[in-house]
Amino acid sequence: MTSRRRARRKGKDSRTRTAHSPAFINRKIPFFEFLAETDLQLIEDQSEWLMQEVGLEFQDDPEALTLWRAAGADVTDTRVRAPRGMVRKLCATAPRQFTQVARNPSRSVSIGGDSQIFAPVYGAPFVRDLRGGRRYGSIADFEKLIKLTYQLPSLHHGGFVTCEPCDVPVSKRHLDMLYVHMRYSDKAHLGAITTKERAEDSVAMARIVFGEAFLESNCVILGNVNTNSPLLVDKVVTEAIRVYCGSGQGIIVAPFVLSGAMGPVTTAGSIAQALAEGMMCCAYSQLVRPGAPFVLGNFLSSMNLRSGAPTFGMPEAVMSNYIVGQLARRLGVPLRCGGALTASKISDAQAAYESGDSMHSTALAGSNFTLHAAGWLEGGLCTGFEKLVMDADRLGAYEVLLKGLPLDTDTLARDAYAEVQPAGHFLGSSHTLRHYETALFEAQLSDSENAENWQENGSEDMQQRAFKRWNKLLDVYTPPPIDPALDDALKEFVSKRKAQLPDQWY
Amino acid sequence: MTSRRRARRKGKDSRTRTAHSPAFINRKIPFFEFLAETDLQLIEDQSEWLMQEVGLEFQDDPEALTLWRAAGADVTDTRVRAPRGMVRKLCATAPRQFTQVARNPSRSVSIGGDSQIFAPVYGAPFVRDLRGGRRYGSIADFEKLIKLTYQLPSLHHGGFVTCEPCDVPVSKRHLDMLYVHMRYSDKAHLGAITTKERAEDSVAMARIVFGEAFLESNCVILGNVNTNSPLLVDKVVTEAIRVYCGSGQGIIVAPFVLSGAMGPVTTAGSIAQALAEGMMCCAYSQLVRPGAPFVLGNFLSSMNLRSGAPTFGMPEAVMSNYIVGQLARRLGVPLRCGGALTASKISDAQAAYESGDSMHSTALAGSNFTLHAAGWLEGGLCTGFEKLVMDADRLGAYEVLLKGLPLDTDTLARDAYAEVQPAGHFLGSSHTLRHYETALFEAQLSDSENAENWQENGSEDMQQRAFKRWNKLLDVYTPPPIDPALDDALKEFVSKRKAQLPDQWY
């Protein structure tokens, strides 16, 4: 006990823990090969069958059909069918790994291969926090969320619509969101996709930040779009691909499939369908610009078939994460899947169980770009402030896991047994003192005190600690430096475009 | 929307879901091979070095030393050193897989190989529930917990000390606990180990249930003991092994190592030490009776090195689960590791995040016998009634995951695309109607309703739903049938032994 106390005192006095902020995770552990080769081939065969026999609809965008026809696909009305093997071959020009350059170059992220990055929830119209309750998101909420994302070391990427700023017209809010990302963070982020013009505004603002020439040979911004499963690709997708990939930037395309609704109720069928949709979009991106950065999304979840409500963190989705990881590696493109997903309305145990199983499998599956890795509540309808920092805390644990076991003579601790006898303890041993500052992950929001101390400290649950933490983070927030001329140029662009655009609220 | 409603109505009317209760899980998915062969060899080499050069203390039990000496080990005072390779060779007679017969034979469990079973928390002196708060466990609490375990389909095994019945003298409580397991459940369970006499009482009561001859060739009860890490095996362990294995029954030996206290602060070192301790105990069990059922335990967790408090569900423990799975398979003995572990005092998000990561890795690692799979709070000091049913709900999800992806022509759903067109939906399709009752796991305690419905229903968190659920389970509890003559014989044994034993409270 004496040396335990000694270790504790020493810890309190001398340990100055600084937030470690690697730009991305360099994975050192193997992938979990969930399905056998023959099973993977069955799924791929089903995807090829879908692309050849059923085909995908490419609607409201004749330009897309022209590209497909020129590439040799069978185009009948708006239905595009691709002969077996054609799409996989087209996908081959997409890079296995690429870099998204951030405004702060030390925060540039590698996407693909053995690198993995985490980004917050995307697209929620509502926000929730312990004091303010549930409400529509505002631009003030949005700004806070971007500032928090900037400060959380396990969020490597800013995402984009961390909540919908519902107090700004739909037609203009992309400009405000882009400005907030560019001004209040220096992490890489995504751009708008809802219309072609908004995507173009996103690339235009990125050109202001990085310079026109830089974008020709560097990816600095990506769009993130969903197909309309089953098997429909509308012009939101094809135009976003043309805007982003056409200007040398990247695109993430994620079929959003709830098994039983937008895909077969059987997981195998939904995985194969999502693969076909993703591959067709990848091929299309390579028709637009061979070599364009593409991330294969695969967002599969389940439903409660009594109520029709989507469910998250369930075993079918967990399985699909592991499997789509295998399929993406075989295709040779970076993967986006999973996240810290839940159907819970609040940051309770349900939220954490579901998010935990979802995110554990997402991380192990090798998702290279993980959107929704923090802050997701209510099936994605709500961004939780507490949930954001709680999830981010756990993301730090996945980072440690993905980096693998430090294994050498020193970590095997042979020398420790010269000091520590059977029935002794290692607390004060020189091996422990040599390693204790780095050997074990230290969660910020987990309380490991005994029951008595915990009660004396107010019997707080994790949500209450999280509430304090995000408020404290905002209190100490300092914006990253920015060249005032750049700031002015961004402001000018936003104000000019806002003056040109009508106020539309839907 | 019409067919969604139709599917929902149909679901509500016709779907009679019965709790599926397989006796154990027959794993169909691969193991996650976390470490490479050369790394595993480094750990095993360190274990061999520990056994040969440092040795283990076998204290207070000269009989154990006699057995070791006869087997050719180097015994100096109470230190036992085994030359490289000797222990692994002795372990080879332990069965890779064995059956523990339950009072209800349809609940007999297979332990080892591809089978996995879940059992509740073991050894907590406190209990907690939403109404009664935190308190010392009583025999009344214990009885409720055994009844709940009996009713929860994902708990395949009864465990033993689901809470300490602190209102019964220590010297007698094993008798009451055994009777409650034998009377109010018909699942397999463990026996007492704290003294040789209590272990003998446990085997004696099993003989009353199954008959003396049956025990000679069938395992019906096991003990579960911890070594005194580092490197000390006391007589509680060696005597329990002699009582259980000596009478043809089984033993689980689990080094309980918090890295930095009872083992090196570096995870690699703690894993190697725990392997050495477990292997020495396995070898000893085979010296007592070659072929005796043995389960290699490996309970590793971390510490908060500022406070000295144990932490659970952290990445080092998650890694160690995956790795000890590999080591146990290489040794060729069944494994016990992990569980739904947490340092949280209550069933909040912390408890669920930590339990989720811990249990996800436990399940995937191939833990054959998972103690603490449900109900654990406060680092094992407290059994949570809500936590028990919450964890058990999630265990159902791991069962689905471990059974793997149903993959064939039918689940690939090729025929569904004749009915469902691009941009259509699968809700009313005949493929969906054919599969929807079994395709997706349905959690009992996850609320997937939208925010409005959830609020109308009282804005309950998962704990509140769990409170209702365990109370309802107790309301509808019906004991399994028992031959009145057997019941009388058990009661008579308990009352006779209680009369012989003094009241001891420590």
mmCIF file of N, CA and C in Angstrom, chain A residues 305-374:
data_model
loop_
_atom_site.group_PDB
_atom_site.id
_atom_site.type_symbol
_atom_site.label_atom_id
_atom_site.label_comp_id
_atom_site.label_asym_id
_atom_site.label_seq_id
_atom_site.Cartn_x
_atom_site.Cartn_y
_atom_site.Cartn_z
ATOM 1 N N LEU A 305 -38.889 -4.920 -37.022
ATOM 2 C CA LEU A 305 -39.897 -5.204 -38.045
ATOM 3 C C LEU A 305 -41.315 -5.189 -37.486
ATOM 4 N N ARG A 306 -41.428 -4.985 -36.172
ATOM 5 C CA ARG A 306 -42.770 -4.754 -35.618
ATOM 6 C C ARG A 306 -43.195 -3.322 -35.859
ATOM 7 N N SER A 307 -42.253 -2.392 -35.674
ATOM 8 C CA SER A 307 -42.623 -0.973 -35.714
ATOM 9 C C SER A 307 -42.118 -0.280 -36.972
ATOM 10 N N GLY A 308 -41.233 -0.923 -37.720
ATOM 11 C CA GLY A 308 -40.636 -0.246 -38.862
ATOM 12 C C GLY A 308 -39.533 0.715 -38.485
ATOM 13 N N ALA A 309 -39.187 0.770 -37.190
ATOM 14 C CA ALA A 309 -38.163 1.718 -36.753
ATOM 15 C C ALA A 309 -36.769 1.144 -36.995
ATOM 16 N N PRO A 310 -35.842 2.007 -37.429
ATOM 17 C CA PRO A 310 -34.469 1.539 -37.610
ATOM 18 C C PRO A 310 -33.811 1.206 -36.268
ATOM 19 N N THR A 311 -32.974 0.195 -36.278
ATOM 20 C CA THR A 311 -32.222 -0.181 -35.076
ATOM 21 C C THR A 311 -30.737 -0.118 -35.412
ATOM 22 N N PHE A 312 -29.915 0.082 -34.389
ATOM 23 C CA PHE A 312 -28.477 0.265 -34.600
ATOM 24 C C PHE A 312 -27.692 -0.517 -33.553
ATOM 25 N N GLY A 313 -26.471 -0.861 -33.919
ATOM 26 C CA GLY A 313 -25.619 -1.590 -32.980
ATOM 27 C C GLY A 313 -26.052 -3.027 -32.798
ATOM 28 N N MET A 314 -26.861 -3.524 -33.724
ATOM 29 C CA MET A 314 -27.347 -4.902 -33.617
ATOM 30 C C MET A 314 -26.385 -5.846 -34.357
ATOM 31 N N PRO A 315 -26.490 -7.157 -34.080
ATOM 32 C CA PRO A 315 -25.438 -8.061 -34.573
ATOM 33 C C PRO A 315 -25.348 -8.150 -36.097
ATOM 34 N N GLU A 316 -26.460 -7.918 -36.794
ATOM 35 C CA GLU A 316 -26.410 -7.972 -38.259
ATOM 36 C C GLU A 316 -25.524 -6.838 -38.790
ATOM 37 N N ALA A 317 -25.660 -5.660 -38.191
ATOM 38 C CA ALA A 317 -24.847 -4.526 -38.631
ATOM 39 C C ALA A 317 -23.385 -4.734 -38.237
ATOM 40 N N VAL A 318 -23.176 -5.321 -37.058
ATOM 41 C CA VAL A 318 -21.810 -5.617 -36.610
ATOM 42 C C VAL A 318 -21.135 -6.572 -37.606
ATOM 43 N N MET A 319 -21.838 -7.635 -37.960
ATOM 44 C CA MET A 319 -21.326 -8.577 -38.954
ATOM 45 C C MET A 319 -21.018 -7.874 -40.261
ATOM 46 N N SER A 320 -21.960 -7.025 -40.691
ATOM 47 C CA SER A 320 -21.769 -6.392 -41.999
ATOM 48 C C SER A 320 -20.543 -5.490 -41.982
ATOM 49 N N ASN A 321 -20.241 -4.845 -40.854
ATOM 50 C CA ASN A 321 -19.009 -4.048 -40.789
ATOM 51 C C ASN A 321 -17.794 -4.920 -41.095
ATOM 52 N N TYR A 322 -17.716 -6.072 -40.399
ATOM 53 C CA TYR A 322 -16.554 -6.940 -40.628
ATOM 54 C C TYR A 322 -16.483 -7.384 -42.089
ATOM 55 N N ILE A 323 -17.641 -7.680 -42.663
ATOM 56 C CA ILE A 323 -17.658 -8.228 -44.030
ATOM 57 C C ILE A 323 -17.349 -7.145 -45.072
ATOM 58 N N VAL A 324 -17.930 -5.971 -44.929
ATOM 59 C CA VAL A 324 -17.654 -4.936 -45.931
ATOM 60 C C VAL A 324 -16.192 -4.495 -45.863
ATOM 61 N N GLY A 325 -15.582 -4.640 -44.696
ATOM 62 C CA GLY A 325 -14.137 -4.392 -44.613
ATOM 63 C C GLY A 325 -13.382 -5.315 -45.562
ATOM 64 N N GLN A 326 -13.759 -6.597 -45.532
ATOM 65 C CA GLN A 326 -13.106 -7.553 -46.433
ATOM 66 C C GLN A 326 -13.367 -7.202 -47.900
ATOM 67 N N LEU A 327 -14.630 -6.869 -48.199
ATOM 68 C CA LEU A 327 -15.009 -6.595 -49.594
ATOM 69 C C LEU A 327 -14.290 -5.354 -50.132
ATOM 70 N N ALA A 328 -14.144 -4.331 -49.299
ATOM 71 C CA ALA A 328 -13.473 -3.104 -49.743
ATOM 72 C C ALA A 328 -11.994 -3.369 -50.006
ATOM 73 N N ARG A 329 -11.367 -4.173 -49.151
ATOM 74 C CA ARG A 329 -9.948 -4.482 -49.379
ATOM 75 C C ARG A 329 -9.765 -5.265 -50.671
ATOM 76 N N ARG A 330 -10.729 -6.172 -50.946
ATOM 77 C CA ARG A 330 -10.627 -6.929 -52.200
ATOM 78 C C ARG A 330 -10.822 -6.034 -53.418
ATOM 79 N N LEU A 331 -11.667 -5.025 -53.263
ATOM 80 C CA LEU A 331 -11.885 -4.099 -54.369
ATOM 81 C C LEU A 331 -10.704 -3.137 -54.498
ATOM 82 N N GLY A 332 -10.011 -2.924 -53.365
ATOM 83 C CA GLY A 332 -8.834 -2.056 -53.413
ATOM 84 C C GLY A 332 -9.144 -0.581 -53.293
ATOM 85 N N VAL A 333 -10.240 -0.247 -52.578
ATOM 86 C CA VAL A 333 -10.542 1.177 -52.355
ATOM 87 C C VAL A 333 -10.754 1.415 -50.860
ATOM 88 N N PRO A 334 -10.533 2.647 -50.411
ATOM 89 C CA PRO A 334 -10.775 2.973 -48.999
ATOM 90 C C PRO A 334 -12.252 2.768 -48.638
ATOM 91 N N LEU A 335 -12.486 2.482 -47.354
ATOM 92 C CA LEU A 335 -13.832 2.154 -46.878
ATOM 93 C C LEU A 335 -14.326 3.158 -45.850
ATOM 94 N N ARG A 336 -15.599 3.510 -45.970
ATOM 95 C CA ARG A 336 -16.309 4.176 -44.878
ATOM 96 C C ARG A 336 -17.417 3.233 -44.444
ATOM 97 N N CYS A 337 -17.434 2.835 -43.170
ATOM 98 C CA CYS A 337 -18.587 2.085 -42.668
ATOM 99 C C CYS A 337 -18.801 2.415 -41.193
ATOM 100 N N GLY A 338 -19.926 1.971 -40.668
ATOM 101 C CA GLY A 338 -20.206 2.003 -39.237
ATOM 102 C C GLY A 338 -20.233 3.367 -38.585
ATOM 103 N N GLY A 339 -19.709 3.418 -37.356
ATOM 104 C CA GLY A 339 -19.769 4.615 -36.528
ATOM 105 C C GLY A 339 -20.259 4.229 -35.140
ATOM 106 N N ALA A 340 -20.414 5.228 -34.275
ATOM 107 C CA ALA A 340 -20.898 4.983 -32.904
ATOM 108 C C ALA A 340 -22.412 5.182 -32.914
ATOM 109 N N LEU A 341 -23.124 4.196 -33.439
ATOM 110 C CA LEU A 341 -24.535 4.342 -33.799
ATOM 111 C C LEU A 341 -25.475 3.807 -32.725
ATOM 112 N N THR A 342 -26.608 4.421 -32.607
ATOM 113 C CA THR A 342 -27.615 3.969 -31.636
ATOM 114 C C THR A 342 -28.989 4.517 -32.010
ATOM 115 N N ALA A 343 -30.020 3.808 -31.569
ATOM 116 C CA ALA A 343 -31.385 4.306 -31.713
ATOM 117 C C ALA A 343 -31.832 5.036 -30.452
ATOM 118 N N SER A 344 -31.001 5.079 -29.443
ATOM 119 C CA SER A 344 -31.411 5.698 -28.179
ATOM 120 C C SER A 344 -31.549 7.212 -28.338
ATOM 121 N N LYS A 345 -32.462 7.750 -27.571
ATOM 122 C CA LYS A 345 -32.737 9.178 -27.641
ATOM 123 C C LYS A 345 -31.779 9.972 -26.742
ATOM 124 N N ILE A 346 -31.199 9.283 -25.765
ATOM 125 C CA ILE A 346 -30.336 9.949 -24.786
ATOM 126 C C ILE A 346 -29.035 9.151 -24.625
ATOM 127 N N SER A 347 -28.093 9.733 -23.927
ATOM 128 C CA SER A 347 -26.778 9.083 -23.768
ATOM 129 C C SER A 347 -26.795 8.119 -22.580
ATOM 130 N N ASP A 348 -27.695 7.159 -22.641
ATOM 131 C CA ASP A 348 -27.817 6.186 -21.555
ATOM 132 C C ASP A 348 -27.060 4.911 -21.904
ATOM 133 N N ALA A 349 -27.324 3.870 -21.127
ATOM 134 C CA ALA A 349 -26.629 2.601 -21.365
ATOM 135 C C ALA A 349 -26.968 2.029 -22.731
ATOM 136 N N GLN A 350 -28.218 2.167 -23.166
ATOM 137 C CA GLN A 350 -28.559 1.672 -24.506
ATOM 138 C C GLN A 350 -27.661 2.320 -25.561
ATOM 139 N N ALA A 351 -27.535 3.641 -25.485
ATOM 140 C CA ALA A 351 -26.701 4.366 -26.446
ATOM 141 C C ALA A 351 -25.273 3.827 -26.429
ATOM 142 N N ALA A 352 -24.768 3.557 -25.246
ATOM 143 C CA ALA A 352 -23.369 3.144 -25.132
ATOM 144 C C ALA A 352 -23.169 1.692 -25.568
ATOM 145 N N TYR A 353 -24.087 0.795 -25.179
ATOM 146 C CA TYR A 353 -23.968 -0.602 -25.639
ATOM 147 C C TYR A 353 -23.985 -0.648 -27.164
ATOM 148 N N GLU A 354 -24.970 0.029 -27.752
ATOM 149 C CA GLU A 354 -25.130 -0.038 -29.205
ATOM 150 C C GLU A 354 -23.960 0.640 -29.910
ATOM 151 N N SER A 355 -23.586 1.818 -29.411
ATOM 152 C CA SER A 355 -22.456 2.528 -30.017
ATOM 153 C C SER A 355 -21.168 1.730 -29.870
ATOM 154 N N GLY A 356 -21.010 1.085 -28.717
ATOM 155 C CA GLY A 356 -19.799 0.310 -28.459
ATOM 156 C C GLY A 356 -19.659 -0.858 -29.419
ATOM 157 N N ASP A 357 -20.704 -1.663 -29.553
ATOM 158 C CA ASP A 357 -20.617 -2.805 -30.478
ATOM 159 C C ASP A 357 -20.448 -2.333 -31.909
ATOM 160 N N SER A 358 -21.160 -1.261 -32.246
ATOM 161 C CA SER A 358 -21.049 -0.732 -33.593
ATOM 162 C C SER A 358 -19.628 -0.235 -33.854
ATOM 163 N N MET A 359 -19.082 0.505 -32.918
ATOM 164 C CA MET A 359 -17.780 1.148 -33.148
ATOM 165 C C MET A 359 -16.617 0.163 -33.001
ATOM 166 N N HIS A 360 -16.761 -0.800 -32.094
ATOM 167 C CA HIS A 360 -15.708 -1.830 -31.949
ATOM 168 C C HIS A 360 -15.527 -2.543 -33.296
ATOM 169 N N SER A 361 -16.655 -2.928 -33.899
ATOM 170 C CA SER A 361 -16.572 -3.646 -35.177
ATOM 171 C C SER A 361 -16.132 -2.711 -36.298
ATOM 172 N N THR A 362 -16.556 -1.462 -36.262
ATOM 173 C CA THR A 362 -16.123 -0.480 -37.259
ATOM 174 C C THR A 362 -14.609 -0.322 -37.240
ATOM 175 N N ALA A 363 -14.076 -0.199 -36.030
ATOM 176 C CA ALA A 363 -12.628 0.012 -35.894
ATOM 177 C C ALA A 363 -11.862 -1.234 -36.345
ATOM 178 N N LEU A 364 -12.272 -2.403 -35.841
ATOM 179 C CA LEU A 364 -11.555 -3.631 -36.202
ATOM 180 C C LEU A 364 -11.717 -3.966 -37.672
ATOM 181 N N ALA A 365 -12.881 -3.610 -38.251
ATOM 182 C CA ALA A 365 -13.147 -3.944 -39.647
ATOM 183 C C ALA A 365 -12.228 -3.184 -40.594
ATOM 184 N N GLY A 366 -11.594 -2.139 -40.092
ATOM 185 C CA GLY A 366 -10.683 -1.377 -40.936
ATOM 186 C C GLY A 366 -11.349 -0.243 -41.686
ATOM 187 N N SER A 367 -12.468 0.263 -41.157
ATOM 188 C CA SER A 367 -13.074 1.445 -41.783
ATOM 189 C C SER A 367 -12.022 2.550 -41.839
ATOM 190 N N ASN A 368 -11.685 3.001 -43.039
ATOM 191 C CA ASN A 368 -10.618 3.988 -43.174
ATOM 192 C C ASN A 368 -11.101 5.385 -42.818
ATOM 193 N N PHE A 369 -12.339 5.678 -43.205
ATOM 194 C CA PHE A 369 -12.932 6.979 -42.896
ATOM 195 C C PHE A 369 -14.226 6.686 -42.154
ATOM 196 N N THR A 370 -14.255 6.958 -40.859
ATOM 197 C CA THR A 370 -15.446 6.645 -40.078
ATOM 198 C C THR A 370 -16.204 7.914 -39.738
ATOM 199 N N LEU A 371 -17.262 8.151 -40.505
ATOM 200 C CA LEU A 371 -18.168 9.240 -40.179
ATOM 201 C C LEU A 371 -19.060 8.749 -39.032
ATOM 202 N N HIS A 372 -19.697 9.634 -38.310
ATOM 203 C CA HIS A 372 -20.597 9.258 -37.213
ATOM 204 C C HIS A 372 -19.856 8.555 -36.082
ATOM 205 N N ALA A 373 -18.544 8.791 -35.955
ATOM 206 C CA ALA A 373 -17.786 8.102 -34.904
ATOM 207 C C ALA A 373 -18.054 8.701 -33.527
ATOM 208 N N ALA A 374 -18.703 9.864 -33.479
ATOM 209 C CA ALA A 374 -19.009 10.482 -32.181
ATOM 210 C C ALA A 374 -20.212 11.415 -32.300
#
